[in-house]
Amino acid sequence: MLWGAIELPRLGLEIASHGADPTTPLALVEDNRIRICNDTAAVSGVRPGSTLATAVSVCHGLRYVSRNAKREQHRIEVLAGAAYRFSAQVSIHESASRPVALLLDLSGSLKLFGGLYRLKRQLLALIDELGHAAAIGIGHTPLAALALARARITIEAPRFPDAEFIRTAATRALRTLSLAHTELDDDLLERFENMGLTSLGQLLKLPQRALGKRFGRGLLDYLARLSGQASDPRIYFRPAPEFRASLHLLESISSKTVLLFPMQRLVRDLASWLVGRQLGATRLCWTFTPLAGTGVNLTIDLAESVQSHRALLAISRLKLDGSALPAEIDSITLTAPRLAAWEAKDSTRATLFIERGIHHQTPFSLIDDLKARLGVDVCYGIATYDDCRPERAWQPTAPDLAKKAPSAPTRAQERPLWLLAKPEPVAAWSLTLLKGPERIVSGWWSDTAGIVERDYFIARHSNGTQCW
């Protein structure tokens, strides 16, 4: 087996600090003690584990927020859904006194993603893109990978290592591992330290039977699952069938330009979720909520399914520019209520549309841009309508460039694509009749203005134009 563990040591603080000035000292508080602090606060002397009163006394201007377990749980589920693209077996590992982590069974993913090194690099790049610091460890069991991730120990391995190589390399690395990086609780760690035991290798050399009698069966069970001598079943995560994500801002935002930064994070979350589910969004719903009062909803309908976060952000920005928002926005919510199966586009196909700098412009994205900037009614398609009268044989429809024309030619397809609002006379000597007449007698069921009795001919003009 090949397991990867992604530890997220600053998750709670990263959730709370989004949108805040990075130069402002900030700390995450739980039970009136500092759990995590940013670099600015650490430079001022704030330390995890210290009381809030002590932290405030040593750091002038310290801002602090209480830990929100519900938001952390939602966020880790978003990250698990993003990691789902690399493995169908993703498990969320939570611990009372340790940072949360993701565990992935990577056994079947190496060849698909180009080997172990490239897979690790893509995983770290994804987590970084979503706005989080992470450490990754590789091992032959979930707990071994997690311990090596916490210790920041990297196993040197070939591009496609086999299970035996990973087991041997991970076992060797675990022997030097500090017990502080394991799942053992603080009381047990203190007891081992008093006995002079600081590394996992020292603990494993002791007689297992004696350890069990003195420290309990739980310790032996953990060591067996860590080393692979006992199975370690996991509950695997399954992505939510619908996407919904919210951001509660640390400070209210009144500028549309500044608002794009938190919107970008939500759009990246959506794009990662779409990739993992092999879906594309065809409708976005934004909700901007003030601290007091009614929020504003913005709905964006897309002409085709979209997966790129750049394209989603670009169309959202156009819609935002022409919309009225609350004066002070405190939270943002993004949903994608309408989805479609994702089909890869042929990027080598010739197109009349060129690179604009934000995203590759296609007929669909041009339609989306025009609708977002000018309104939903500015773009429409044309479809044939079952009526013999030419002026009534078409109707406006929603733009649908993917709609295929019927294979067999119809009478409507043989007629001109464009008619004058009012017919104009043409000199008879300039025309050569090719076909006709075609008599149209219709509209008898409607009012007098709708009744027509006409003869149509197909002719060639002296300048070469074909006329109807």
Short mmCIF file of C-alpha atoms in Angstrom, two decimals:
data_model
loop_
_atom_site.label_atom_id
_atom_site.label_comp_id
_atom_site.label_asym_id
_atom_site.label_seq_id
_atom_site.Cartn_x
_atom_site.Cartn_y
_atom_site.Cartn_z
CA MET A 1 0.00 0.00 0.00
CA LEU A 2 1.04 3.58 -0.61
CA TRP A 3 -0.51 6.28 1.56
CA GLY A 4 -0.16 10.03 1.44
CA ALA A 5 -0.94 12.34 4.35
CA ILE A 6 -1.56 16.07 3.94
CA GLU A 7 -1.29 17.91 7.24
CA LEU A 8 -2.86 21.39 7.51
CA PRO A 9 -1.16 22.96 10.55
CA ARG A 10 -2.67 26.46 10.19
CA LEU A 11 -6.14 25.65 8.87
CA GLY A 12 -8.16 27.42 11.58
CA LEU A 13 -6.12 30.62 11.36
CA GLU A 14 -6.17 30.61 7.55
CA ILE A 15 -9.97 30.44 7.61
CA ALA A 16 -10.24 33.31 10.09
CA SER A 17 -7.60 35.53 8.51
CA HIS A 18 -8.89 35.57 4.96
CA GLY A 19 -9.25 39.16 3.81
CA ALA A 20 -7.23 40.53 6.75
CA ASP A 21 -4.07 42.59 6.42
CA PRO A 22 -1.12 40.14 6.71
CA THR A 23 0.88 42.74 8.66
CA THR A 24 -1.74 42.77 11.43
CA PRO A 25 -0.90 40.43 14.35
CA LEU A 26 -3.63 37.79 14.46
CA ALA A 27 -4.24 34.76 16.67
CA LEU A 28 -6.74 31.93 16.89
CA VAL A 29 -8.08 31.43 20.42
CA GLU A 30 -9.59 28.33 22.00
CA ASP A 31 -10.50 27.98 25.70
CA ASN A 32 -8.92 31.40 26.35
CA ARG A 33 -5.54 30.21 25.06
CA ILE A 34 -3.64 30.89 21.86
CA ARG A 35 -3.93 27.94 19.50
CA ILE A 36 -2.22 29.38 16.41
CA CYS A 37 -0.82 32.80 15.55
CA ASN A 38 0.48 34.38 12.36
CA ASP A 39 4.12 35.36 11.78
CA THR A 40 3.53 39.01 12.72
CA ALA A 41 2.19 38.00 16.13
CA ALA A 42 4.96 35.44 16.63
CA VAL A 43 7.63 38.10 16.03
CA SER A 44 6.01 40.18 18.79
CA GLY A 45 6.33 37.30 21.27
CA VAL A 46 2.96 35.55 21.03
CA ARG A 47 3.30 31.79 21.52
CA PRO A 48 0.79 28.95 21.04
CA GLY A 49 -0.43 27.70 24.43
CA SER A 50 -0.08 31.04 26.20
CA THR A 51 -3.14 32.68 27.74
CA LEU A 52 -4.98 35.38 25.84
CA ALA A 53 -4.16 37.92 28.55
CA THR A 54 -0.46 37.20 28.21
CA ALA A 55 -0.60 37.44 24.41
CA VAL A 56 -2.40 40.80 24.52
CA SER A 57 0.13 42.16 27.02
CA VAL A 58 3.18 41.26 24.89
CA CYS A 59 1.69 42.20 21.49
CA HIS A 60 0.10 45.62 21.13
CA GLY A 61 -2.77 45.65 18.62
CA LEU A 62 -3.21 41.87 18.60
CA ARG A 63 -6.42 40.79 16.89
CA TYR A 64 -7.86 37.46 17.87
CA VAL A 65 -10.78 35.29 16.77
CA SER A 66 -12.35 32.29 18.47
CA ARG A 67 -11.94 28.92 16.85
CA ASN A 68 -15.00 27.85 14.86
CA ALA A 69 -15.05 24.05 14.60
CA LYS A 70 -18.04 24.08 12.23
CA ARG A 71 -16.25 26.28 9.70
CA GLU A 72 -13.10 24.18 9.96
CA GLN A 73 -15.12 21.03 9.31
CA HIS A 74 -16.72 22.57 6.24
CA ARG A 75 -13.35 23.77 4.98
CA ILE A 76 -11.65 20.41 5.36
CA GLU A 77 -14.51 18.85 3.42
CA VAL A 78 -13.92 21.36 0.63
CA LEU A 79 -10.24 20.40 0.56
CA ALA A 80 -11.10 16.69 0.65
CA GLY A 81 -13.38 17.21 -2.33
CA ALA A 82 -10.54 18.94 -4.19
CA ALA A 83 -8.12 16.09 -3.36
CA TYR A 84 -10.70 13.60 -4.64
CA ARG A 85 -9.36 14.10 -8.17
CA PHE A 86 -6.11 12.36 -7.14
CA SER A 87 -7.66 9.38 -5.36
CA ALA A 88 -11.11 7.92 -4.87
CA GLN A 89 -10.11 6.93 -1.33
CA VAL A 90 -9.74 10.11 0.72
CA SER A 91 -10.19 10.11 4.48
CA ILE A 92 -10.36 13.05 6.91
CA HIS A 93 -8.23 12.51 10.01
CA GLU A 94 -9.10 14.60 13.06
CA SER A 95 -7.34 14.69 16.41
CA ALA A 96 -8.17 16.58 19.60
CA SER A 97 -4.66 17.99 20.06
CA ARG A 98 -3.13 17.74 16.57
CA PRO A 99 -3.76 19.61 13.29
CA VAL A 100 -6.34 18.12 10.96
CA ALA A 101 -5.07 16.07 8.00
CA LEU A 102 -6.18 14.33 4.81
CA LEU A 103 -5.21 10.72 4.15
CA LEU A 104 -5.14 9.43 0.56
CA ASP A 105 -4.61 5.93 -0.79
CA LEU A 106 -2.25 6.66 -3.70
CA SER A 107 -1.60 3.06 -4.78
CA GLY A 108 -3.54 3.39 -8.01
CA SER A 109 -2.65 7.00 -8.82
CA LEU A 110 1.08 6.95 -9.57
CA LYS A 111 0.95 6.08 -13.27
CA LEU A 112 -2.00 8.37 -13.90
CA PHE A 113 -0.17 11.42 -12.52
CA GLY A 114 3.36 10.67 -13.72
CA GLY A 115 5.01 9.16 -10.65
CA LEU A 116 5.37 9.84 -6.94
CA TYR A 117 7.29 13.12 -7.16
CA ARG A 118 4.89 14.71 -9.67
CA LEU A 119 1.89 13.51 -7.70
CA LYS A 120 3.20 15.08 -4.48
CA ARG A 121 3.98 18.31 -6.30
CA GLN A 122 0.48 18.51 -7.78
CA LEU A 123 -1.12 17.83 -4.40
CA LEU A 124 0.87 20.58 -2.69
CA ALA A 125 0.19 22.99 -5.57
CA LEU A 126 -3.55 22.35 -5.28
CA ILE A 127 -3.64 22.99 -1.52
CA ASP A 128 -1.51 26.12 -1.95
CA GLU A 129 -3.80 27.38 -4.72
CA LEU A 130 -6.75 27.02 -2.35
CA GLY A 131 -4.96 29.22 0.18
CA HIS A 132 -3.48 26.81 2.72
CA ALA A 133 -0.04 25.77 3.94
CA ALA A 134 0.47 22.01 3.97
CA ALA A 135 3.03 19.30 4.59
CA ILE A 136 2.85 15.93 2.87
CA GLY A 137 4.19 12.57 4.03
CA ILE A 138 4.37 9.20 2.28
CA GLY A 139 4.19 5.86 4.09
CA HIS A 140 3.02 2.26 3.91
CA THR A 141 0.19 2.89 6.41
CA PRO A 142 -2.05 5.93 7.01
CA LEU A 143 -0.57 6.62 10.44
CA ALA A 144 3.00 6.24 9.19
CA ALA A 145 2.37 8.78 6.41
CA LEU A 146 0.75 11.14 8.92
CA ALA A 147 3.64 10.91 11.41
CA LEU A 148 6.20 11.56 8.65
CA ALA A 149 4.19 14.53 7.41
CA ARG A 150 4.16 16.08 10.89
CA ALA A 151 7.90 15.51 11.24
CA ARG A 152 8.51 16.97 7.74
CA ILE A 153 10.44 13.80 6.78
CA THR A 154 10.62 13.06 3.07
CA ILE A 155 11.31 9.54 1.84
CA GLU A 156 13.64 9.39 -1.13
CA ALA A 157 11.96 7.00 -3.55
CA PRO A 158 12.06 6.16 -7.26
CA ARG A 159 9.42 7.43 -9.63
CA PHE A 160 7.25 4.33 -9.31
CA PRO A 161 8.19 2.66 -6.00
CA ASP A 162 6.72 -0.73 -5.13
CA ALA A 163 4.98 -1.49 -1.82
CA GLU A 164 8.01 -3.25 -0.32
CA PHE A 165 10.28 -0.29 -0.99
CA ILE A 166 7.85 2.13 0.68
CA ARG A 167 7.43 -0.18 3.69
CA THR A 168 11.18 -0.54 4.19
CA ALA A 169 11.92 3.18 3.72
CA ALA A 170 9.06 4.32 5.96
CA THR A 171 9.98 1.84 8.71
CA ARG A 172 13.58 3.10 8.67
CA ALA A 173 12.41 6.73 8.87
CA LEU A 174 9.97 6.00 11.71
CA ARG A 175 12.75 4.68 13.96
CA THR A 176 14.25 8.16 14.22
CA LEU A 177 10.90 9.90 14.61
CA SER A 178 10.25 11.94 17.74
CA LEU A 179 7.30 10.73 19.80
CA ALA A 180 5.95 14.29 19.67
CA HIS A 181 4.88 13.65 16.06
CA THR A 182 2.77 10.59 16.90
CA GLU A 183 -0.86 10.34 17.99
CA LEU A 184 0.08 9.71 21.63
CA ASP A 185 -1.58 12.11 24.07
CA ASP A 186 0.38 14.66 26.10
CA ASP A 187 0.16 12.72 29.39
CA LEU A 188 1.65 9.61 27.78
CA LEU A 189 4.37 11.64 26.09
CA GLU A 190 5.32 13.16 29.46
CA ARG A 191 5.53 9.73 31.07
CA PHE A 192 7.78 8.45 28.28
CA GLU A 193 9.97 11.55 28.50
CA ASN A 194 10.42 10.98 32.24
CA MET A 195 11.58 7.45 31.36
CA GLY A 196 14.10 8.83 28.85
CA LEU A 197 12.12 7.67 25.79
CA THR A 198 11.94 10.37 23.12
CA SER A 199 11.99 8.51 19.79
CA LEU A 200 9.68 5.94 18.26
CA GLY A 201 12.60 3.59 17.68
CA GLN A 202 13.32 3.45 21.41
CA LEU A 203 9.67 2.65 22.14
CA LEU A 204 9.49 -0.13 19.55
CA LYS A 205 12.54 -1.88 21.06
CA LEU A 206 10.75 -2.41 24.36
CA PRO A 207 8.88 -5.69 25.00
CA GLN A 208 5.37 -5.25 23.62
CA ARG A 209 3.75 -7.37 26.33
CA ALA A 210 5.26 -5.25 29.09
CA LEU A 211 4.21 -2.05 27.31
CA GLY A 212 0.64 -3.26 27.10
CA LYS A 213 0.50 -4.11 30.79
CA ARG A 214 1.91 -0.77 31.86
CA PHE A 215 0.34 1.66 29.37
CA GLY A 216 -2.78 -0.12 28.15
CA ARG A 217 -3.98 -1.95 25.09
CA GLY A 218 -4.59 1.30 23.21
CA LEU A 219 -0.85 1.95 22.87
CA LEU A 220 -0.21 -1.50 21.38
CA ASP A 221 -3.11 -1.06 18.98
CA TYR A 222 -1.72 2.28 17.79
CA LEU A 223 1.80 0.89 17.28
CA ALA A 224 0.39 -2.11 15.35
CA ARG A 225 -1.61 0.13 13.01
CA LEU A 226 1.36 2.48 12.64
CA SER A 227 3.75 -0.30 11.62
CA GLY A 228 1.25 -2.18 9.46
CA GLN A 229 0.96 -5.23 11.69
CA ALA A 230 -2.76 -4.55 12.15
CA SER A 231 -5.33 -3.22 9.67
CA ASP A 232 -6.40 0.40 9.91
CA PRO A 233 -9.85 0.72 8.26
CA ARG A 234 -10.91 4.21 7.25
CA ILE A 235 -14.18 5.95 6.45
CA TYR A 236 -13.74 7.42 2.99
CA PHE A 237 -15.00 10.84 2.07
CA ARG A 238 -17.52 11.33 -0.72
CA PRO A 239 -17.92 14.79 -2.29
CA ALA A 240 -21.21 16.57 -1.76
CA PRO A 241 -23.65 16.29 -4.68
CA GLU A 242 -24.05 20.08 -4.70
CA PHE A 243 -21.58 22.91 -4.23
CA ARG A 244 -22.12 25.60 -1.64
CA ALA A 245 -19.37 27.64 0.01
CA SER A 246 -19.37 30.75 2.19
CA LEU A 247 -16.79 33.19 3.48
CA HIS A 248 -17.32 35.21 6.65
CA LEU A 249 -15.02 38.20 6.35
CA LEU A 250 -12.88 39.39 9.25
CA GLU A 251 -13.53 42.99 8.18
CA SER A 252 -16.44 44.42 6.19
CA ILE A 253 -15.74 45.20 2.52
CA SER A 254 -17.27 48.13 0.64
CA SER A 255 -15.07 48.18 -2.48
CA LYS A 256 -15.88 45.95 -5.45
CA THR A 257 -12.19 45.72 -6.28
CA VAL A 258 -11.32 44.41 -2.83
CA LEU A 259 -14.33 42.09 -2.99
CA LEU A 260 -12.71 40.20 -5.87
CA PHE A 261 -10.06 38.70 -3.55
CA PRO A 262 -12.44 36.66 -1.37
CA MET A 263 -14.53 35.89 -4.47
CA GLN A 264 -11.44 34.44 -6.09
CA ARG A 265 -11.03 31.98 -3.23
CA LEU A 266 -14.63 30.76 -3.56
CA VAL A 267 -14.27 30.42 -7.33
CA ARG A 268 -11.10 28.35 -6.89
CA ASP A 269 -12.96 26.09 -4.46
CA LEU A 270 -15.73 25.64 -7.01
CA ALA A 271 -13.30 24.92 -9.84
CA SER A 272 -11.52 22.25 -7.77
CA TRP A 273 -14.85 20.67 -6.85
CA LEU A 274 -15.92 20.63 -10.50
CA VAL A 275 -12.68 18.98 -11.65
CA GLY A 276 -12.99 16.29 -9.00
CA ARG A 277 -16.57 15.54 -10.05
CA GLN A 278 -15.91 15.90 -13.81
CA LEU A 279 -18.60 18.55 -14.07
CA GLY A 280 -18.93 22.06 -15.45
CA ALA A 281 -21.06 24.90 -14.08
CA THR A 282 -23.76 26.45 -16.26
CA ARG A 283 -25.18 28.73 -13.57
CA LEU A 284 -23.59 30.62 -10.66
CA CYS A 285 -25.43 32.23 -7.75
CA TRP A 286 -23.61 34.82 -5.62
CA THR A 287 -25.04 36.15 -2.36
CA PHE A 288 -23.53 39.24 -0.71
CA THR A 289 -24.78 39.71 2.85
CA PRO A 290 -24.28 42.80 5.07
CA LEU A 291 -24.06 42.69 8.85
CA ALA A 292 -27.56 44.13 9.03
CA GLY A 293 -30.20 44.26 6.32
CA THR A 294 -31.04 42.23 3.25
CA GLY A 295 -28.40 40.63 1.08
CA VAL A 296 -28.09 40.87 -2.70
CA ASN A 297 -28.26 37.86 -5.02
CA LEU A 298 -26.54 37.77 -8.40
CA THR A 299 -27.35 34.93 -10.81
CA ILE A 300 -25.12 34.24 -13.82
CA ASP A 301 -26.26 31.88 -16.58
CA LEU A 302 -23.48 30.49 -18.77
CA ALA A 303 -23.85 29.51 -22.42
CA GLU A 304 -21.76 26.36 -21.90
CA SER A 305 -20.39 24.42 -18.96
CA VAL A 306 -17.31 26.11 -17.46
CA GLN A 307 -14.64 24.62 -15.20
CA SER A 308 -11.83 27.18 -15.27
CA HIS A 309 -11.61 29.42 -12.21
CA ARG A 310 -10.24 32.23 -14.40
CA ALA A 311 -13.26 32.13 -16.69
CA LEU A 312 -15.67 31.91 -13.75
CA LEU A 313 -14.03 34.85 -11.99
CA ALA A 314 -13.93 36.93 -15.19
CA ILE A 315 -17.65 36.53 -15.87
CA SER A 316 -18.44 37.17 -12.19
CA ARG A 317 -16.41 40.37 -12.30
CA LEU A 318 -18.35 41.66 -15.32
CA LYS A 319 -21.63 40.91 -13.57
CA LEU A 320 -20.38 42.59 -10.40
CA ASP A 321 -19.42 45.82 -12.19
CA GLY A 322 -23.00 46.54 -13.23
CA SER A 323 -24.70 45.49 -10.00
CA ALA A 324 -25.69 47.41 -6.87
CA LEU A 325 -24.34 45.83 -3.68
CA PRO A 326 -24.76 46.51 0.05
CA ALA A 327 -22.57 49.29 1.41
CA GLU A 328 -20.73 46.97 3.85
CA ILE A 329 -20.45 43.27 2.97
CA ASP A 330 -19.67 40.83 5.79
CA SER A 331 -20.14 37.45 4.12
CA ILE A 332 -20.17 35.96 0.62
CA THR A 333 -21.83 32.75 -0.53
CA LEU A 334 -21.36 30.95 -3.85
CA THR A 335 -23.51 28.11 -5.18
CA ALA A 336 -23.63 26.30 -8.52
CA PRO A 337 -27.24 25.13 -8.82
CA ARG A 338 -27.01 24.00 -12.44
CA LEU A 339 -24.30 21.63 -13.63
CA ALA A 340 -23.47 19.64 -16.75
CA ALA A 341 -21.16 16.75 -17.54
CA TRP A 342 -17.71 18.00 -18.48
CA GLU A 343 -16.39 17.40 -21.97
CA ALA A 344 -12.78 18.26 -22.73
CA LYS A 345 -12.39 20.89 -25.42
CA ASP A 346 -10.03 20.53 -28.38
CA SER A 347 -7.55 23.34 -27.81
CA THR A 348 -5.83 22.73 -31.17
CA ARG A 349 -8.97 23.42 -33.21
CA ALA A 350 -8.83 26.59 -35.30
CA THR A 351 -11.00 29.41 -34.04
CA LEU A 352 -11.83 32.98 -34.98
CA PHE A 353 -11.47 34.01 -31.35
CA ILE A 354 -8.11 34.94 -29.88
CA GLU A 355 -6.46 35.06 -26.48
CA ARG A 356 -7.67 38.11 -24.53
CA GLY A 357 -5.36 37.78 -21.55
CA ILE A 358 -7.96 36.66 -18.99
CA HIS A 359 -9.12 33.43 -20.58
CA HIS A 360 -9.35 31.94 -24.04
CA GLN A 361 -12.28 33.61 -25.74
CA THR A 362 -14.80 31.32 -27.46
CA PRO A 363 -18.23 32.06 -28.93
CA PHE A 364 -19.76 30.82 -25.66
CA SER A 365 -17.61 33.00 -23.42
CA LEU A 366 -18.29 36.00 -25.66
CA ILE A 367 -22.02 35.45 -25.17
CA ASP A 368 -21.48 35.19 -21.40
CA ASP A 369 -19.45 38.42 -21.36
CA LEU A 370 -22.11 40.34 -23.31
CA LYS A 371 -24.93 39.06 -21.09
CA ALA A 372 -23.03 39.86 -17.90
CA ARG A 373 -22.16 43.38 -19.05
CA LEU A 374 -25.30 44.41 -20.99
CA GLY A 375 -28.07 42.19 -19.60
CA VAL A 376 -29.51 38.73 -20.13
CA ASP A 377 -31.74 39.81 -23.05
CA VAL A 378 -29.05 41.17 -25.36
CA CYS A 379 -28.08 37.81 -26.88
CA TYR A 380 -30.38 35.26 -28.43
CA GLY A 381 -30.39 32.60 -31.09
CA ILE A 382 -32.80 32.06 -33.98
CA ALA A 383 -34.85 28.91 -34.50
CA THR A 384 -37.26 27.94 -37.24
CA TYR A 385 -40.97 27.98 -36.45
CA ASP A 386 -43.63 25.82 -38.07
CA ASP A 387 -45.36 28.52 -40.15
CA CYS A 388 -45.51 28.91 -43.94
CA ARG A 389 -45.38 32.71 -43.80
CA PRO A 390 -41.69 33.73 -44.12
CA GLU A 391 -41.97 36.65 -41.70
CA ARG A 392 -43.36 34.30 -39.06
CA ALA A 393 -41.22 31.22 -39.78
CA TRP A 394 -38.59 32.04 -37.15
CA GLN A 395 -38.47 32.93 -33.47
CA PRO A 396 -35.79 34.11 -31.00
CA THR A 397 -34.43 31.49 -28.59
CA ALA A 398 -31.74 31.22 -25.96
CA PRO A 399 -28.25 31.05 -27.50
CA ASP A 400 -27.34 27.43 -28.21
CA LEU A 401 -24.27 27.05 -30.39
CA ALA A 402 -24.19 23.32 -29.73
CA LYS A 403 -27.56 22.74 -31.41
CA LYS A 404 -27.13 20.78 -34.62
CA ALA A 405 -29.00 21.57 -37.79
CA PRO A 406 -31.23 18.81 -39.20
CA SER A 407 -29.41 16.50 -41.60
CA ALA A 408 -32.15 16.59 -44.24
CA PRO A 409 -32.64 20.03 -45.89
CA THR A 410 -35.96 21.70 -45.14
CA ARG A 411 -37.87 24.35 -47.05
CA ALA A 412 -36.82 26.92 -44.43
CA GLN A 413 -33.13 26.11 -45.00
CA GLU A 414 -33.52 26.80 -48.74
CA ARG A 415 -34.80 30.29 -48.04
CA PRO A 416 -32.72 33.40 -47.32
CA LEU A 417 -31.26 33.91 -43.86
CA TRP A 418 -32.26 37.58 -43.88
CA LEU A 419 -35.40 39.33 -45.10
CA LEU A 420 -36.02 43.04 -45.54
CA ALA A 421 -38.59 44.53 -43.19
CA LYS A 422 -40.45 45.73 -46.29
CA PRO A 423 -40.07 44.21 -49.78
CA GLU A 424 -38.36 46.43 -52.39
CA PRO A 425 -39.07 46.34 -56.14
CA VAL A 426 -36.46 44.94 -58.54
CA ALA A 427 -36.32 45.63 -62.28
CA ALA A 428 -37.66 42.58 -64.11
CA TRP A 429 -35.03 42.81 -66.90
CA SER A 430 -32.22 42.23 -64.33
CA LEU A 431 -33.58 38.83 -63.20
CA THR A 432 -33.35 35.37 -64.73
CA LEU A 433 -35.98 33.01 -63.30
CA LEU A 434 -34.57 29.70 -62.05
CA LYS A 435 -37.40 28.12 -60.11
CA GLY A 436 -41.02 28.81 -59.22
CA PRO A 437 -43.59 29.79 -58.59
CA GLU A 438 -44.11 28.60 -55.04
CA ARG A 439 -47.57 29.65 -53.88
CA ILE A 440 -48.09 30.40 -50.21
CA VAL A 441 -51.68 30.77 -49.01
CA SER A 442 -51.79 30.83 -45.24
CA GLY A 443 -53.02 32.63 -42.16
CA TRP A 444 -56.70 32.04 -42.84
CA TRP A 445 -57.20 31.21 -39.16
CA SER A 446 -55.89 34.56 -37.96
CA ASP A 447 -57.00 38.15 -38.46
CA THR A 448 -57.08 39.87 -41.83
CA ALA A 449 -53.55 41.27 -41.44
CA GLY A 450 -52.18 37.76 -41.05
CA ILE A 451 -53.67 36.31 -44.27
CA VAL A 452 -51.17 36.01 -47.16
CA GLU A 453 -51.58 34.93 -50.80
CA ARG A 454 -48.20 35.12 -52.57
CA ASP A 455 -46.15 33.56 -55.36
CA TYR A 456 -42.40 33.25 -54.79
CA PHE A 457 -39.69 32.65 -57.42
CA ILE A 458 -35.99 31.90 -57.21
CA ALA A 459 -34.04 34.07 -59.67
CA ARG A 460 -30.49 35.18 -60.44
CA HIS A 461 -29.74 38.89 -60.56
CA SER A 462 -27.54 40.32 -63.28
CA ASN A 463 -24.83 40.97 -60.68
CA GLY A 464 -24.74 37.24 -59.79
CA THR A 465 -26.83 37.44 -56.60
CA GLN A 466 -29.43 34.76 -56.06
CA CYS A 467 -32.78 36.28 -55.11
CA TRP A 468 -36.04 34.98 -53.66
#
